[in-house]
Amino acid sequence: MSTKITIEPVTRVEGHGKVTIHLDDNNQVERARLHIVEFRGFERFIQGRPFWEVPVTIQRLCGICPVSHHLAAAKAMDRIVGVDVLTPVAEKMRRLMHYGQIFQSHSLHFFHLCSPDLLFGFDADVAIRNVIGVAQKHPELAVQGVMMRKYGQEIIKATAGKKIHGTGAIPGGINKNLSIEERDALLKDIDQQIEWAQGAVKLAQDYTVSHLDEALAFANFPSHHLSLVREDGAMDLYHGNLRAIDAAGETVFDQVDYANYTNYIAEEVRDYSYMKFPYIKSIGPEDGWYRVGPLARVNACNFIDTPLAEASRQAFMAVTEGKPNNLSLAYHWARMIEVLHAVEKIQLLLHDPDLQGTDLLLKGDRREEAVGLIEAPRGTLFHHYKVNEGGQVTMCNLIVSTTNNNEPMNRAVESVAKTYLSGQTITEGLLNHVEVAIRAYDPCLSCATHALGRMPLEVQVLDREGSVLDRRATR
Amino acid sequence: MSGKITLIIDGQEIEAEIGQTILDAADAAGVYIPRLCAMKGLSPHGSCRVCTVHVNGRPQAACTQPVAPGMSIENETPELKAHRVSVIDMLFVEGNHYCMFCEKSGNCELQAVAYRLGILAPQHDYMFPCRGVDASHPEVFIDGNRCILCGRCVRASQELDNKNVFQFVGRGIHKRLTFNAPNNLSQTDLAGIDKAVDSCPVGAILRKGTAFSVPIGQRLYDNEPIGSEIESGRRTNDRQV
């Protein structure tokens, strides 16, 4: 008799999800699915609201990366008010805000959500394999995680007015510059932050290299990779053009103006998840899915324009001899390379006198439709709006980072289930490995469905008729 | 008739001029009485009842009641505070006041009075009205769900702009703001610079193109509670229109 295993809820990820593992008559894994079971409807209820309100409203999708939604919406609204190029102070203030966001979000994920798995092993006792266990066994790392996150949040406060759900970016610019006092307060700690970021890269690198055999056998599958890159091919987390490469590194498309993303990317709806499945149009829904986020960005860019992160990127690419890295567990290393890049950028910006400029806002001729893209911590984030003459939003489409990673996360779960499931019973080992696979992508399921609530995981085993044979939840 | 009299507010003797309202006299003496529908430069309205005080034991609206010799006024008592909290609470639940993304947040008098009174969550159920928005005017945006029916825009348009753009229709819970035009705001003679636009204490009447232009930390009520200006003698709490 065929069966289905369910893991619910998934823990130490942002949001609420469930995994089902379907078995055939011989108890072999037939397929596995990550279900996103909550729904919020931002795209609908934003309709009718004034466009200038959207960057502040839409960021309420998320309490983890609100800055990404704030800035993606603001970039779209820049174009709505006819501004294609911001003033230097506005662009640099937004970049500073964004790098602060990348820094704090990645630090939170690495130190608080993932480090228990990496430090104690996937099969360690759950009583130890948590952030409290890290604080007891590796107090210096736990403190670093807290202090790095705090530093990123302080940058967000200095640029957006408060640490969560600020108002800094407004259509056509920014509402404040960086005062000398704010700058000096941030500069005071920058050297320490760079040192810690280097340590985090080393930790992730050492872990990946020393566990390479395990990483090669764990959710390792080829995929396309999508990200924004600068015109010269450099990594650019705030602005650029779209580039997609295949698993071997060959270009699928490059330097695509993201305003035309609908010519290149489409979304498929499946009946078991509120999260859509995006794919590259020219390849089709079957094979056109892709990864986004730190792994995709490090794979897709030609280089990183800050020296420490670039050296780390070269070490990263050397593992796969310059070809794209397709290991799910390599996300952690790539993520820490970006932490280092972000803090190097923060240092450069803090020394840039443009941030004390006073030319904050521009205006142009109104447009009716616009797209804003940004590389959010978890990957490429699409915001697309139509606005009527009076200024009301008439259409909103969001493809958030986690949605872009939907198919890869499903593949990762399936791959792990095939390796670790034995019989019809959900063992602790299976549960742990499924969670580690999902966690590598740092999914934010709240964002992905625009959903509200906690994000635990449940796993279920089901037979072919859909009857639940076993279920196990972690909290 | 003119001349000075003395009266007592919360045990403190203050001087007032005959012809002043209790609210004006209290303001001049540095005593803050919470209010929403009252605004310097506009005729008193007495509709929101937030400024209700006890005058010789009887409830009176401070914004409409003239001072008189021998008045003993209670302003800050637990009973009056509870009354004000209740009134503010009902204003919140009767509308859709989402401070977290309202562009008036930090500059909103309803929010500021609520903070001053220590209101953290409503006691009553939300009514979630659906009064709609009007985006037709090139310079002004109206969100009817945030209107608290204070009538300041109605009076400002008539008394200061010499127009008659805004009016009320309906009664009781069905009362709502409307415009002196057949369909929408763009058909009225409202101009973006009209003082009626500035008179709105909440986020119901908004000037387009100005949202979130003041950073958090520099907004009107970010650093001290509403009424602090009156209490410190700066007298700038009421926006002069």
XYZ file of C-alpha atoms in Angstrom:
716
model
C 0.000 0.000 0.000
C 1.373 3.470 -0.846
C 1.829 5.915 1.980
C 2.343 9.600 2.733
C 4.534 11.070 5.476
C 3.879 14.580 6.802
C 6.327 16.805 8.665
C 4.454 19.644 10.330
C 5.383 22.180 11.476
C 8.839 23.041 10.068
C 10.913 24.792 12.716
C 13.573 27.469 12.702
C 12.358 28.962 9.458
C 10.362 32.172 9.002
C 6.675 31.291 8.645
C 4.565 28.162 8.714
C 4.999 25.142 6.469
C 4.294 21.466 6.142
C 6.041 18.653 4.294
C 4.365 15.567 2.912
C 6.269 12.550 1.673
C 4.365 10.203 -0.605
C 5.404 6.556 -0.714
C 4.663 3.976 -3.369
C 3.549 0.401 -2.696
C 7.125 -0.646 -1.964
C 7.644 2.087 0.637
C 9.901 3.991 -1.746
C 9.615 7.771 -1.898
C 7.492 8.686 -4.885
C 7.487 12.446 -4.327
C 7.812 14.992 -1.520
C 6.209 18.398 -1.265
C 6.659 21.524 0.788
C 3.211 22.985 1.457
C 2.649 26.587 2.330
C -0.680 26.542 4.008
C -1.410 30.109 4.920
C -2.809 32.928 2.886
C -2.864 36.660 3.417
C -3.796 38.442 0.208
C -1.646 41.595 0.190
C -1.742 41.783 -3.588
C -5.497 42.159 -3.430
C -6.067 44.483 -0.532
C -3.391 46.933 -1.651
C -5.665 47.677 -4.598
C -7.359 51.041 -4.232
C -4.748 52.380 -1.826
C -2.618 55.383 -2.875
C 0.701 54.415 -4.421
C 2.774 56.584 -2.086
C 1.531 54.541 0.869
C 2.613 51.215 -0.645
C 6.326 51.128 0.348
C 5.242 51.524 3.973
C 2.195 49.236 3.783
C 3.640 46.379 1.779
C 6.646 45.903 4.069
C 4.171 44.622 6.667
C 4.352 41.363 4.730
C 7.327 40.539 6.859
C 9.037 41.350 10.118
C 12.326 39.780 9.030
C 13.086 41.530 5.758
C 10.616 44.444 5.627
C 13.386 46.643 4.237
C 13.502 44.529 1.079
C 9.791 44.994 0.438
C 10.019 48.658 1.405
C 12.808 49.248 -1.112
C 11.428 47.073 -3.922
C 8.119 48.934 -3.676
C 9.908 52.289 -3.459
C 11.935 51.428 -6.580
C 8.714 50.708 -8.430
C 7.137 53.912 -7.139
C 10.211 55.917 -8.210
C 9.301 54.957 -11.733
C 5.620 55.726 -11.122
C 6.588 59.317 -10.222
C 8.836 59.443 -13.294
C 12.220 59.187 -11.575
C 14.685 56.788 -13.191
C 17.846 57.920 -11.416
C 17.797 59.058 -7.793
C 20.002 61.760 -6.316
C 23.310 60.375 -4.974
C 22.275 60.826 -1.340
C 18.939 59.069 -1.914
C 20.483 56.119 -3.746
C 23.291 55.742 -1.217
C 21.003 56.041 1.812
C 18.820 53.298 0.355
C 21.856 51.153 -0.360
C 23.076 51.630 3.195
C 19.639 50.612 4.474
C 19.687 47.556 2.223
C 23.185 46.425 3.188
C 22.188 46.822 6.836
C 19.214 44.595 6.127
C 21.297 41.942 4.348
C 23.779 42.004 7.197
C 21.229 41.578 9.981
C 19.029 39.035 8.198
C 21.905 36.794 7.125
C 23.458 37.014 10.592
C 20.193 36.059 12.234
C 19.799 33.092 9.913
C 23.342 31.819 10.228
C 23.940 32.260 13.935
C 20.477 31.665 15.347
C 18.645 29.402 12.916
C 21.398 27.324 11.282
C 24.403 27.245 13.541
C 22.853 24.639 15.883
C 22.763 22.177 12.956
C 26.288 22.988 11.820
C 27.902 23.094 15.255
C 26.227 20.076 16.814
C 25.425 17.930 13.761
C 22.072 17.230 12.141
C 21.383 14.273 14.396
C 22.296 15.895 17.701
C 19.767 15.902 20.507
C 17.185 18.645 19.894
C 17.561 19.641 23.523
C 21.057 20.865 22.633
C 20.626 21.597 18.928
C 19.060 25.025 19.376
C 20.124 28.601 19.947
C 20.269 28.137 23.722
C 22.637 25.224 23.178
C 24.819 27.483 21.019
C 24.787 30.149 23.716
C 25.948 27.616 26.301
C 28.553 25.781 24.244
C 29.778 28.611 22.005
C 28.852 31.802 23.861
C 31.191 33.943 21.750
C 29.322 32.959 18.568
C 25.918 33.541 20.120
C 27.008 37.017 21.226
C 28.470 37.761 17.791
C 25.188 36.789 16.177
C 23.264 39.109 18.448
C 25.713 41.993 18.031
C 25.930 41.636 14.239
C 22.165 41.623 13.979
C 21.997 44.651 16.250
C 24.499 46.516 14.074
C 22.426 45.864 10.960
C 19.304 46.997 12.774
C 21.013 50.194 13.912
C 21.828 50.958 10.277
C 18.198 50.405 9.356
C 17.111 52.746 12.138
C 19.544 55.437 10.991
C 18.246 55.240 7.426
C 14.566 54.315 7.813
C 13.727 55.957 11.136
C 13.182 52.768 13.091
C 14.487 49.225 13.147
C 11.378 47.492 11.857
C 8.857 48.978 9.431
C 10.414 52.396 8.933
C 9.542 55.068 6.375
C 12.861 56.164 4.849
C 12.322 55.484 1.141
C 9.610 57.570 -0.489
C 8.691 57.686 -4.185
C 11.489 59.582 -5.914
C 13.994 59.489 -3.071
C 14.493 59.350 0.665
C 13.218 61.411 3.607
C 16.483 61.873 5.472
C 20.224 61.872 5.107
C 22.744 60.414 7.546
C 23.751 62.870 10.244
C 27.360 63.145 11.349
C 26.347 61.775 14.760
C 24.636 58.762 13.196
C 27.604 58.149 10.915
C 30.150 58.340 13.722
C 28.122 56.006 15.946
C 28.106 53.400 13.169
C 31.768 53.897 12.255
C 32.763 53.221 15.851
C 31.932 49.518 15.504
C 32.638 48.877 11.821
C 36.067 47.272 12.244
C 34.702 44.790 14.770
C 31.813 43.926 12.439
C 34.175 43.277 9.534
C 36.293 41.035 11.725
C 33.258 39.059 12.860
C 31.978 38.788 9.289
C 35.344 37.362 8.228
C 35.105 34.871 11.069
C 31.610 33.867 9.950
C 32.835 33.274 6.399
C 35.650 31.141 7.733
C 33.247 29.145 9.891
C 30.931 28.464 6.962
C 33.819 27.736 4.617
C 35.539 25.361 7.025
C 32.278 23.570 7.679
C 31.482 23.147 3.984
C 34.969 22.043 3.008
C 35.311 19.612 5.899
C 31.826 18.179 5.231
C 32.103 18.176 1.468
C 31.250 14.500 1.091
C 28.133 14.979 3.184
C 27.222 18.136 1.253
C 27.656 16.314 -2.061
C 25.194 13.668 -0.905
C 22.715 16.118 0.605
C 20.130 17.863 -1.602
C 22.697 18.263 -4.338
C 20.951 18.761 -7.671
C 21.555 20.895 -10.747
C 19.431 23.992 -11.319
C 19.331 27.298 -13.101
C 20.410 30.314 -11.085
C 18.813 33.755 -11.286
C 19.983 37.078 -9.888
C 20.463 40.754 -10.538
C 23.962 41.690 -11.662
C 25.542 45.030 -12.398
C 26.218 45.991 -16.024
C 29.831 44.841 -15.662
C 28.707 41.515 -14.163
C 29.516 42.415 -10.557
C 27.305 41.299 -7.706
C 24.863 44.108 -6.930
C 22.281 43.513 -4.248
C 20.395 46.796 -4.693
C 20.109 47.331 -8.421
C 21.058 45.835 -11.762
C 19.771 43.708 -14.603
C 18.563 40.121 -14.586
C 20.910 37.281 -15.419
C 20.012 33.577 -15.571
C 22.564 30.810 -15.982
C 22.151 27.056 -16.196
C 23.677 24.435 -13.934
C 26.877 24.406 -15.994
C 27.222 28.179 -15.982
C 26.009 28.814 -19.520
C 23.995 31.995 -19.991
C 20.226 31.622 -20.430
C 19.668 35.382 -20.551
C 21.728 38.328 -19.408
C 21.390 42.052 -18.745
C 17.621 41.897 -19.031
C 15.870 45.074 -17.918
C 13.702 43.804 -15.090
C 10.847 46.047 -16.194
C 10.336 43.393 -18.879
C 10.470 40.442 -16.481
C 7.111 39.082 -17.681
C 8.756 38.277 -21.030
C 11.202 36.001 -19.226
C 9.571 34.708 -16.036
C 6.141 33.123 -15.549
C 4.423 31.571 -12.557
C 2.629 28.244 -12.253
C -0.057 27.527 -9.653
C -0.269 24.076 -8.065
C -3.172 22.838 -6.015
C -1.299 21.935 -2.827
C 0.407 25.228 -1.973
C -0.475 28.906 -1.726
C 3.044 29.556 -3.002
C 3.348 29.827 -6.780
C 6.066 28.162 -8.861
C 8.014 30.588 -11.076
C 9.974 29.403 -14.093
C 11.982 30.710 -17.022
C 9.506 31.077 -19.860
C 11.828 30.068 -22.661
C 12.528 26.722 -20.968
C 9.034 26.020 -19.656
C 7.545 25.008 -16.288
C 8.982 21.495 -16.265
C 12.671 22.406 -16.408
C 12.681 26.190 -16.215
C 12.753 26.487 -12.430
C 15.717 28.136 -10.821
C 17.445 28.954 -7.555
C 17.746 32.477 -6.155
C 19.472 33.892 -3.107
C 23.074 33.818 -1.913
C 24.053 30.644 -3.792
C 22.529 31.864 -7.067
C 24.049 35.313 -6.678
C 27.567 34.086 -5.970
C 27.225 31.638 -8.869
C 25.811 34.177 -11.313
C 28.078 37.169 -10.773
C 31.451 37.592 -12.504
C 33.033 39.116 -9.426
C 32.331 40.960 -6.189
C 33.538 44.560 -6.058
C 34.778 44.468 -2.451
C 38.150 42.815 -1.877
C 37.532 40.571 1.142
C 34.278 39.173 -0.209
C 35.832 38.714 -3.655
C 38.664 36.657 -2.157
C 36.050 34.534 -0.387
C 34.079 34.162 -3.611
C 37.167 32.898 -5.413
C 37.731 30.286 -2.712
C 34.077 29.322 -3.012
C 34.202 28.949 -6.792
C 37.460 26.982 -6.609
C 35.593 24.125 -4.930
C 33.617 23.569 -8.136
C 36.476 24.641 -10.410
C 34.724 27.854 -11.403
C 31.459 26.188 -12.366
C 28.193 26.933 -10.533
C 27.905 25.285 -7.151
C 24.680 23.279 -6.888
C 24.960 22.075 -3.300
C 22.066 23.161 -1.080
C 24.386 23.181 1.920
C 26.694 25.651 0.134
C 24.039 28.314 0.665
C 25.490 28.949 4.123
C 28.934 29.752 2.830
C 27.551 31.931 0.048
C 25.351 33.705 2.581
C 28.339 34.570 4.749
C 30.274 35.840 1.707
C 27.395 38.258 1.244
C 27.542 39.255 4.905
C 31.167 40.206 4.358
C 30.325 42.019 1.124
C 27.509 43.917 2.843
C 29.675 45.102 5.710
C 32.475 46.128 3.341
C 29.907 48.175 1.416
C 28.628 49.665 4.663
C 32.157 50.776 5.529
C 32.610 52.430 2.132
C 29.268 54.194 2.376
C 29.907 55.476 5.887
C 33.009 57.227 4.566
C 31.120 58.736 1.623
C 30.263 62.426 2.164
C 27.326 62.109 -0.240
C 25.369 60.617 2.659
C 25.320 64.016 4.332
C 23.858 65.623 1.185
C 20.536 67.424 1.281
C 19.175 66.799 -2.209
C 16.801 64.038 -1.174
C 13.909 63.932 -3.621
C 13.190 64.147 -7.360
C 9.979 64.285 -9.362
C 9.194 63.538 -12.990
C 6.285 62.724 -15.244
C 3.826 60.224 -13.841
C 3.692 56.690 -15.246
C 0.911 54.151 -14.885
C 2.908 50.949 -14.495
C 6.229 50.040 -12.941
C 8.350 47.169 -11.697
C 10.785 47.285 -8.788
C 13.360 44.557 -8.201
C 15.886 44.065 -5.470
C 18.115 41.249 -4.269
C 16.552 40.603 -0.867
C 18.473 38.462 1.640
C 16.623 35.366 0.423
C 16.835 36.181 -3.282
C 15.377 38.169 -6.121
C 12.247 40.065 -5.100
C 9.804 41.302 -7.755
C 7.248 44.060 -7.133
C 4.984 45.023 -10.024
C 2.264 47.702 -9.828
C -0.250 49.531 -11.975
C -1.510 52.904 -10.746
C -4.455 54.970 -12.038
C -4.501 58.699 -12.748
C -5.678 59.548 -9.247
C -2.809 57.611 -7.710
C -4.602 54.431 -6.657
C -3.000 51.016 -7.127
C -5.076 48.950 -9.552
C -2.800 45.901 -9.843
C -0.070 44.407 -7.699
C 1.994 41.295 -8.362
C 4.700 40.144 -5.981
C 7.147 37.331 -6.665
C 9.077 37.071 -3.445
C 12.432 35.412 -2.950
C 11.107 32.314 -1.254
C 8.568 31.827 -4.039
C 11.412 31.834 -6.539
C 13.038 29.068 -4.501
C 9.827 27.029 -4.268
C 10.735 24.269 -6.703
C 14.330 23.946 -5.439
C 13.049 23.570 -1.882
C 10.619 20.868 -3.021
C 13.482 19.114 -4.830
C 15.690 19.414 -1.762
C 13.035 17.841 0.444
C 12.469 15.038 -2.051
C 16.174 14.355 -2.366
C 16.636 14.178 1.397
C 13.544 12.021 1.888
C 14.831 9.520 -0.669
C 18.131 9.311 1.189
C 16.925 9.201 4.767
C 13.443 7.670 4.825
C 13.313 4.076 5.939
C 9.918 2.378 6.083
C 6.786 4.309 6.885
C 7.946 5.854 10.120
C 9.170 9.393 10.546
C 12.401 9.099 12.430
C 14.074 11.964 14.205
C 16.854 11.698 11.637
C 14.493 12.166 8.720
C 12.781 15.094 10.377
C 16.090 16.770 11.108
C 17.463 16.309 7.607
C 14.298 17.568 5.930
C 14.406 20.666 8.096
C 18.086 21.251 7.456
C 17.437 21.051 3.710
C 14.618 23.588 3.843
C 16.517 25.800 6.259
C 19.488 26.044 3.881
C 17.302 28.168 1.604
C 16.373 30.461 4.527
C 12.766 30.449 3.399
C 10.436 33.142 4.625
C 7.088 31.492 4.213
C 5.296 34.527 5.591
C 6.566 36.532 2.677
C 5.986 33.794 0.186
C 2.292 33.512 0.814
C 2.114 36.956 2.327
C 0.975 34.924 5.342
C 0.785 35.592 9.040
C 1.917 33.448 11.912
C 4.594 31.177 13.303
C 6.528 28.862 11.109
C 6.845 25.402 12.419
C 7.023 22.263 10.226
C 4.875 19.170 10.229
C 5.731 16.002 8.303
C 3.076 13.480 7.288
C 3.308 10.029 5.716
C 0.335 9.346 3.467
C -0.794 6.381 1.465
C -1.844 6.602 -2.144
C -5.427 7.344 -1.134
C -4.255 10.220 1.023
C -4.772 8.642 4.438
C -2.298 9.814 7.041
C -0.181 6.902 8.280
C 2.220 8.831 10.463
C 2.788 12.438 11.416
C 5.372 14.213 13.439
C 5.766 17.856 14.390
C 8.591 19.911 15.794
C 8.351 23.179 17.647
C -18.066 93.009 28.363
C -14.397 92.544 29.037
C -12.319 92.113 32.126
C -10.407 89.563 34.045
C -11.823 86.953 36.323
C -10.333 84.053 38.212
C -11.418 80.459 38.149
C -10.067 77.217 39.462
C -8.879 74.250 37.374
C -7.916 71.144 39.315
C -7.359 73.215 42.435
C -5.142 75.729 40.680
C -6.325 79.302 40.438
C -5.978 80.767 36.961
C -6.812 84.079 35.421
C -9.163 84.304 32.465
C -10.745 86.981 30.346
C -14.469 87.279 30.139
C -15.543 86.041 26.723
C -12.976 83.278 26.582
C -14.002 79.638 26.543
C -12.725 77.380 29.288
C -10.430 75.768 26.688
C -8.908 79.105 25.647
C -8.419 80.168 29.245
C -6.812 76.843 30.149
C -4.495 77.035 27.144
C -3.435 80.546 28.106
C -2.718 79.358 31.624
C -0.670 76.382 30.433
C -3.262 73.744 31.328
C -3.851 71.165 28.620
C -7.381 69.906 28.114
C -7.479 67.150 25.437
C -9.541 68.018 22.365
C -10.055 66.979 18.750
C -12.808 69.043 17.124
C -11.548 72.313 18.587
C -8.974 74.261 16.626
C -7.560 77.742 16.996
C -9.046 80.110 14.457
C -12.255 78.131 13.996
C -15.564 78.604 15.729
C -16.142 76.079 18.492
C -18.117 73.005 17.599
C -18.518 70.954 20.778
C -19.036 67.705 18.907
C -16.226 65.334 19.875
C -16.739 65.724 23.659
C -13.101 64.861 24.326
C -12.667 68.210 26.112
C -15.495 67.516 28.534
C -14.679 68.883 31.988
C -16.719 69.124 35.165
C -17.798 72.697 35.914
C -19.039 72.954 39.449
C -19.783 69.245 39.210
C -21.603 69.315 35.850
C -20.126 67.998 32.576
C -19.493 70.724 29.996
C -17.559 70.906 26.735
C -14.591 73.156 27.516
C -14.402 74.331 23.915
C -17.891 75.862 23.930
C -18.460 76.848 27.548
C -17.570 80.483 28.319
C -15.730 81.208 31.513
C -17.617 82.749 34.400
C -16.594 83.978 37.836
C -16.516 81.338 40.529
C -16.143 78.377 38.225
C -14.459 75.382 39.798
C -13.323 73.082 37.007
C -12.148 69.497 37.153
C -9.990 68.406 34.202
C -7.640 65.613 35.232
C -9.744 63.160 37.225
C -9.965 59.384 36.854
C -13.618 59.709 35.857
C -12.937 62.245 33.102
C -9.945 60.282 31.880
C -12.100 57.164 31.614
C -14.692 59.173 29.719
C -12.057 60.488 27.283
C -10.558 57.058 26.796
C -13.981 55.735 25.964
C -14.675 58.498 23.434
C -11.265 58.069 21.744
C -11.702 54.313 21.738
C -15.029 54.588 19.944
C -13.506 56.920 17.347
C -10.837 54.315 16.663
C -13.178 51.370 16.245
C -15.716 53.296 14.168
C -13.075 53.927 11.514
C -10.151 52.081 9.954
C -7.244 53.653 11.778
C -4.160 51.637 10.850
C -1.467 53.790 12.415
C 1.284 51.444 11.257
C 1.015 52.558 7.637
C -1.039 55.729 7.833
C 0.989 58.634 6.503
C -0.440 60.871 9.248
C 1.124 58.679 11.923
C 3.284 60.793 14.220
C 1.404 63.923 13.163
C -2.076 62.597 13.937
C -3.988 64.202 16.798
C -6.220 61.168 17.358
C -3.160 58.942 17.708
C -1.396 61.512 19.876
C -4.329 61.941 22.255
C -4.653 58.161 22.482
C -0.970 57.863 23.378
C -1.280 60.655 25.916
C -4.216 58.869 27.526
C -2.308 55.587 27.549
C -4.579 53.735 25.137
C -2.738 50.687 23.770
C -5.621 48.632 22.370
C -9.327 49.262 21.819
C -11.902 48.007 24.294
C -14.645 47.689 21.696
C -14.939 45.557 18.573
C -13.789 47.100 15.307
C -16.604 48.034 12.959
C -14.477 47.994 9.772
C -16.502 50.565 7.835
C -16.301 50.696 4.057
C -16.734 54.387 3.277
C -14.304 54.426 0.387
C -11.626 56.811 -0.791
C -11.698 59.725 -3.248
C -8.556 60.067 -5.348
C -10.146 62.240 -8.052
C -8.650 65.567 -6.973
C -5.209 66.298 -8.437
C -3.809 67.582 -5.154
C -5.918 66.096 -2.368
C -6.734 62.524 -1.348
C -9.642 61.603 0.932
C -9.822 58.402 2.959
C -13.349 58.348 4.355
C -12.584 55.447 6.652
C -10.318 57.659 8.734
C -12.778 60.559 9.170
C -13.742 61.171 12.816
C -16.493 63.696 11.927
C -14.856 66.515 13.867
C -16.139 69.046 11.346
C -12.907 71.017 11.237
C -12.716 70.822 7.446
C -16.353 71.915 7.167
C -15.708 74.990 9.294
C -12.274 75.756 7.838
C -13.647 75.704 4.315
C -16.470 78.076 5.258
C -14.751 80.338 7.744
C -11.191 80.527 6.430
C -11.313 79.588 2.748
C -14.665 81.291 2.128
C -15.851 78.176 0.321
C -18.257 75.423 1.214
C -16.496 72.300 0.045
C -17.294 69.880 2.878
C -20.524 68.974 4.615
C -22.038 66.163 6.616
C -24.891 63.921 5.529
C -26.792 61.273 7.486
C -27.403 60.987 11.194
C -26.023 58.982 14.071
C -23.810 56.104 13.060
C -24.678 56.781 9.397
C -23.271 60.309 9.483
C -20.413 60.877 7.078
C -18.411 63.522 5.309
C -19.447 64.526 1.810
C -18.514 67.178 -0.759
C -20.435 70.004 -2.321
C -20.415 68.331 -5.756
C -22.465 65.697 -7.537
C -19.870 62.916 -7.759
C -16.416 63.512 -6.412
C -13.951 65.917 -4.893
C -12.472 67.058 -8.197
C -15.793 68.706 -9.036
C -15.580 71.022 -6.028
C -13.656 74.298 -5.892
C -11.222 72.867 -3.323
C -7.628 73.933 -3.947
C -4.569 72.122 -2.682
C -3.516 75.153 -0.662
C -6.863 75.493 1.117
C -6.718 75.672 4.876
C -9.443 73.054 5.056
C -6.867 70.503 3.889
C -4.544 71.361 6.772
C -7.351 71.329 9.308
C -7.847 67.547 9.329
C -6.536 66.166 12.635
C -6.305 62.610 11.257
C -5.367 60.945 7.966
C -8.702 61.535 6.269
C -7.765 64.575 4.153
C -4.267 64.330 2.744
C -2.242 66.542 0.463
C -0.862 64.380 -2.333
C 2.894 64.184 -2.738
C 3.761 64.848 0.888
C 3.431 61.397 2.461
C 6.217 60.260 4.792
C 8.372 63.244 3.856
C 9.119 63.932 7.520
C 11.344 61.171 8.932
C 10.422 59.245 12.047
C 11.860 61.109 15.004
C 11.061 64.550 13.601
C 7.290 64.306 13.385
C 5.036 66.531 15.478
C 4.425 64.109 18.328
C 7.514 61.889 18.097
C 9.392 63.406 20.992
C 6.807 64.745 23.409
C 3.119 64.133 23.945
C 0.414 66.287 22.479
C -0.339 69.181 24.825
C 3.269 69.554 25.963
C 3.537 72.802 24.068
C 0.569 74.243 25.948
C 1.908 73.061 29.254
C 5.314 74.544 28.581
C 3.765 77.828 27.474
C 4.802 77.494 23.869
C 1.190 77.525 22.750
C 1.888 75.920 19.411
C -0.076 72.761 19.941
C -3.052 73.949 17.982
C -2.121 74.408 14.392
C -2.774 77.953 13.385
C -4.728 78.062 10.153
